[in-house]
Coordinates of C-alpha atoms and ligand atoms in Angstrom, one line a residue:
M1 CA 110.2 102.9 122.7
L2 CA 111.0 99.7 122.0
S3 CA 108.6 97.3 123.5
D4 CA 110.0 94.2 126.3
T5 CA 109.5 91.6 123.0
E6 CA 111.3 94.1 120.6
M7 CA 114.4 94.4 122.7
Q8 CA 114.7 90.4 123.6
V9 CA 114.4 90.2 120.2
A10 CA 116.8 92.7 119.3
Q11 CA 119.3 91.0 121.5
A12 CA 118.9 87.8 120.0
L13 CA 119.4 89.6 116.6
R14 CA 122.9 90.9 117.8
Q15 CA 123.7 87.3 118.8
A16 CA 123.0 85.5 116.3
K17 CA 125.8 84.0 113.4
R18 CA 122.9 82.5 111.5
V19 CA 119.6 84.4 110.6
T20 CA 117.5 83.4 108.6
V21 CA 114.8 85.5 107.4
L22 CA 111.4 84.4 106.4
T23 CA 109.3 87.2 104.3
G24 CA 105.5 87.3 102.3
A25 CA 103.4 89.4 101.0
G26 CA 102.8 92.1 103.9
I27 CA 106.5 93.0 103.8
S28 CA 105.9 94.9 100.3
A29 CA 102.5 96.2 101.6
E30 CA 104.1 99.8 102.9
S31 CA 105.2 99.5 98.8
G32 CA 101.8 99.6 97.9
L33 CA 101.7 96.5 96.5
P34 CA 98.6 93.9 97.7
T35 CA 98.7 91.0 99.7
F36 CA 96.5 88.4 99.6
R37 CA 94.0 87.9 101.8
D38 CA 93.4 90.9 103.6
P39 CA 89.7 90.5 104.6
L40 CA 89.5 94.4 101.9
T41 CA 92.5 95.1 99.0
G42 CA 94.0 91.1 98.8
Y43 CA 94.2 89.0 95.4
W44 CA 91.4 86.0 96.9
S45 CA 89.0 88.7 98.1
K46 CA 88.5 90.1 94.8
F47 CA 89.6 87.5 93.0
R48 CA 89.6 83.4 93.0
P49 CA 92.9 81.5 92.5
A50 CA 92.1 79.1 90.8
D51 CA 91.1 80.8 87.9
L52 CA 94.6 82.9 87.9
A53 CA 96.5 80.9 90.1
T54 CA 95.9 77.1 88.5
P55 CA 98.0 75.0 85.7
V56 CA 94.8 74.3 85.0
A57 CA 93.4 77.7 85.3
F58 CA 95.9 79.0 82.3
R59 CA 94.2 76.1 79.8
R60 CA 91.1 77.2 80.3
D61 CA 91.8 80.5 80.1
P62 CA 95.6 81.3 79.0
E63 CA 94.8 85.2 78.5
L64 CA 92.4 86.1 81.9
V65 CA 95.9 84.9 83.6
W66 CA 98.6 86.5 81.3
R67 CA 96.7 90.0 81.1
W68 CA 95.9 89.6 85.6
Y69 CA 100.4 88.6 85.8
C70 CA 101.0 91.2 82.9
E71 CA 99.4 94.0 85.6
R72 CA 101.4 92.7 88.7
R73 CA 104.4 92.7 87.0
S74 CA 104.3 96.4 86.3
A75 CA 103.1 96.8 89.8
A76 CA 106.1 95.1 90.8
R77 CA 109.0 97.2 89.0
A78 CA 106.9 100.4 89.6
A79 CA 107.3 99.8 93.5
K80 CA 110.6 101.2 95.8
P81 CA 111.8 98.9 98.7
N82 CA 109.9 100.0 101.4
A83 CA 112.4 101.2 104.9
G84 CA 110.9 97.2 106.1
H85 CA 113.3 95.6 102.8
L86 CA 116.1 98.2 103.8
A87 CA 116.0 96.6 106.9
I88 CA 116.8 93.5 106.0
T89 CA 119.5 93.8 103.1
K90 CA 120.6 96.2 106.3
L91 CA 121.3 93.1 108.4
Q92 CA 122.8 90.7 105.7
S93 CA 125.1 93.8 106.4
I94 CA 125.9 93.6 109.3
V95 CA 125.5 89.4 111.0
P96 CA 127.6 87.2 108.9
D97 CA 125.1 85.0 107.3
V98 CA 121.1 85.9 106.9
T99 CA 119.4 83.5 104.3
I100 CA 116.2 85.1 102.7
V101 CA 113.7 83.1 102.0
T102 CA 110.6 85.0 100.1
Q103 CA 107.2 83.6 99.5
N104 CA 107.1 86.9 96.8
V105 CA 107.3 87.3 93.6
D106 CA 108.0 90.9 93.4
G107 CA 111.9 91.2 93.5
L108 CA 112.1 94.2 95.7
H109 CA 114.6 92.4 98.2
Q110 CA 116.9 92.7 95.1
A111 CA 115.5 95.7 94.6
A112 CA 116.7 96.8 98.4
G113 CA 120.0 95.0 97.2
S114 CA 119.7 91.7 99.4
T115 CA 121.3 88.7 97.7
G116 CA 121.1 85.1 98.0
V117 CA 117.6 85.5 98.5
I118 CA 115.5 82.1 97.6
E119 CA 112.3 82.8 95.5
L120 CA 110.4 79.3 96.5
H121 CA 107.0 81.0 94.6
G122 CA 109.3 82.0 91.7
S123 CA 110.3 85.3 89.9
I124 CA 107.1 87.8 88.2
H125 CA 109.7 89.5 86.0
S126 CA 110.7 85.6 84.6
I127 CA 108.5 83.9 81.7
R128 CA 108.9 80.7 80.8
C129 CA 107.0 78.0 78.4
F130 CA 103.2 76.3 79.7
D131 CA 104.2 72.8 77.4
R132 CA 108.0 72.7 78.6
D133 CA 109.0 75.5 80.3
H134 CA 112.0 76.5 77.8
A135 CA 112.7 80.4 79.4
M136 CA 111.7 82.9 77.4
D137 CA 113.3 86.4 76.9
L138 CA 111.1 88.7 78.4
N139 CA 111.0 91.4 75.5
Q140 CA 110.1 94.7 76.3
E141 CA 107.9 94.6 73.0
D142 CA 105.9 90.7 74.7
D143 CA 105.9 92.3 78.5
S144 CA 102.0 93.4 78.4
P145 CA 98.9 92.6 78.8
D146 CA 97.6 92.9 75.3
R147 CA 99.8 90.6 73.4
H148 CA 100.6 87.3 74.4
P149 CA 104.5 85.9 73.2
A150 CA 105.3 82.2 71.9
C151 CA 108.2 79.9 73.4
P152 CA 110.4 80.3 69.8
Q153 CA 111.5 76.2 70.4
C154 CA 108.2 74.6 70.4
G155 CA 105.2 77.0 70.1
S156 CA 103.6 77.0 73.0
L157 CA 102.1 80.0 75.2
A158 CA 104.1 81.7 77.9
R159 CA 103.2 81.8 81.2
P160 CA 105.2 83.6 84.1
G161 CA 107.5 82.8 86.0
V162 CA 105.4 81.7 89.0
V163 CA 104.2 78.9 91.4
W164 CA 101.5 78.0 90.9
F165 CA 98.5 76.6 93.2
G166 CA 99.1 72.5 92.8
E167 CA 102.9 73.2 91.5
M168 CA 105.4 71.2 93.1
L169 CA 108.2 74.5 94.7
P170 CA 111.7 74.2 92.7
D171 CA 114.3 71.4 94.3
E172 CA 117.0 73.4 94.9
A173 CA 115.2 76.6 96.8
L174 CA 113.1 74.3 99.0
A175 CA 115.7 72.1 99.9
R176 CA 117.9 76.3 100.8
S177 CA 115.1 76.6 102.8
I178 CA 114.6 73.6 104.4
A179 CA 117.8 73.7 105.4
A180 CA 118.7 77.7 106.1
A181 CA 115.3 77.1 108.5
S182 CA 117.1 74.6 110.5
A183 CA 120.2 76.0 111.1
C184 CA 119.9 79.2 111.9
D185 CA 120.0 81.1 115.9
V186 CA 117.3 83.8 114.9
M187 CA 114.1 83.3 111.8
L188 CA 112.4 87.0 111.7
V189 CA 109.2 85.4 110.2
V190 CA 108.1 88.6 108.5
G191 CA 105.0 89.3 106.4
T192 CA 103.0 86.2 105.9
S193 CA 99.6 84.8 107.4
G194 CA 101.3 81.5 108.0
I195 CA 98.5 79.6 105.2
V196 CA 100.1 77.9 102.0
Q197 CA 103.4 75.0 103.0
P198 CA 105.0 74.2 102.8
A199 CA 106.8 78.2 103.5
A200 CA 104.3 78.2 106.4
S201 CA 106.2 75.2 108.0
L202 CA 109.6 76.5 107.8
G203 CA 108.8 78.8 110.9
S204 CA 108.3 75.4 113.3
R205 CA 111.2 73.8 111.7
A206 CA 113.5 76.1 112.8
L207 CA 112.0 76.5 116.4
T208 CA 113.0 72.6 116.5
H209 CA 116.1 73.3 115.5
G210 CA 116.2 75.3 118.2
A211 CA 116.4 78.9 116.6
F212 CA 114.8 82.0 118.5
V213 CA 111.1 82.4 115.9
A214 CA 110.2 86.4 116.0
V215 CA 107.3 87.0 114.0
V216 CA 107.0 90.4 112.7
N217 CA 102.8 91.4 111.2
P218 CA 100.3 94.1 112.3
D219 CA 97.7 91.7 112.9
P220 CA 97.8 89.0 116.0
R221 CA 96.3 86.2 114.5
S222 CA 99.9 84.8 112.8
V223 CA 100.9 84.5 116.5
M224 CA 103.2 81.2 116.0
P225 CA 103.4 78.8 118.9
G226 CA 106.9 79.2 120.4
G227 CA 107.8 82.0 119.1
L228 CA 107.2 86.1 119.8
F229 CA 104.8 88.3 118.8
L230 CA 105.9 91.9 117.1
E231 CA 102.3 93.2 116.8
G232 CA 103.2 95.7 113.3
P233 CA 104.4 96.9 109.8
A234 CA 107.3 95.7 108.9
G235 CA 108.6 99.1 107.6
T236 CA 108.1 100.2 111.3
V237 CA 109.0 97.4 113.3
L238 CA 112.5 95.8 112.0
P239 CA 114.4 99.6 111.2
G240 CA 113.1 99.8 115.2
I241 CA 114.6 96.1 116.0
L242 CA 117.9 96.9 113.9
E243 CA 117.9 100.4 115.6
A244 CA 118.4 99.1 119.0
A245 CA 120.4 96.3 118.4
W246 CA 123.1 98.7 117.4
P247 CA 122.6 102.1 117.5
D248 CA 125.6 103.4 116.4
S249 CA 125.5 101.5 112.8
K250 CA 123.7 104.2 110.5
Ligands
OAD301 P1 98.5 86.9 102.8 O1 98.2 88.0 101.7 O2 98.3 85.6 103.1 O3 99.3 87.1 104.3 C1 100.0 88.2 104.3 C2 100.5 88.7 105.2 O4 100.9 90.3 105.9 C3 99.3 89.1 106.9 O5 99.5 88.1 107.7 C4 98.7 90.9 107.4 O6 98.0 90.9 108.1 C5 100.5 90.9 106.7 N1 100.9 92.4 106.9 C6 100.0 93.4 106.3 N2 100.6 94.6 105.4 C7 102.2 93.7 107.1 C8 103.0 95.1 107.1 N3 102.9 96.5 106.7 N4 104.2 94.9 107.9 C9 103.7 92.9 108.0 N5 102.8 92.0 107.6 C10 101.7 92.9 107.1 O7 100.4 86.7 101.9 P2 101.4 85.8 102.0 O8 101.9 84.7 103.4 O9 102.8 86.3 101.6 O10 100.9 82.3 96.9 O11 100.6 84.2 101.2 C11 100.7 82.8 100.5 C12 101.3 82.1 99.5 O12 99.3 82.7 99.2 C13 101.8 83.6 98.0 O13 103.2 83.2 98.2 C14 100.3 83.6 97.1 C15 99.8 83.1 98.1 O14 98.6 82.5 97.3 C16 100.9 81.8 95.7 O15 100.2 82.5 94.2 C17 100.8 80.9 95.2

């Protein structure tokens, strides 16, 4: 039995022509990948971002940073998309224009079959060189915490293809995300604490532009002023809303 709020979101989705879905680490939690800010299991409850996710950290201890991202890459590769990712893919197959903007680097939206995913914080499955940003191939033999490859063009060490604190987001990804937030009829904000900018402001941008905004999160502290709040895990809430919006679609 769905709540009134869930029914309102289902109705808004049914009438929408353009939907934007903004996701964060919480969408992948049910695939077994840790979030960042869970007080017990989140990465940032165990490590300091300043030690692992900044250019300064890499300069200070490249092997430590490389090792951490290799471990995360192999966890992401082993993980399977969950019911939340799959519901978003299904939404893309029903509504004419659905843009997925993710802060995640794990590739699970794509593994679920979603297309055109905007990766605001890059991808853990790509690497480039630290000094000059030369694109590098991630060969199977290099994909190891014990082997840190160097750039064949300039000799600089490889770094993960993600955005670190203190770095600019990729221009095109950011511009497309802002456009998608500004032009949608409905925005779903799923599994993000809404702390890290500029992703965090995409929901309020959508609201300002008149979109219907709904937040999906098990933690009520994630309520966004002006948006509706759907309390619960993405893997339950999203399939429930889709089922209510389109009961005949399988
Ligand atoms: P956070 O760890 O900050 O937030 C994850 C959110 O997911 C929290 O609000 C949880 O309550 C929620 N959550 C947990 N389980 C969920 C579930 N099953 N379904 C739905 N929601 C769930 O992660 P992000 O907001 O993604 O950046 O963090 C943003 C950025 O901060 C990351 O991209 C990363 C991090 O530092 C960099 O590393 C640059």
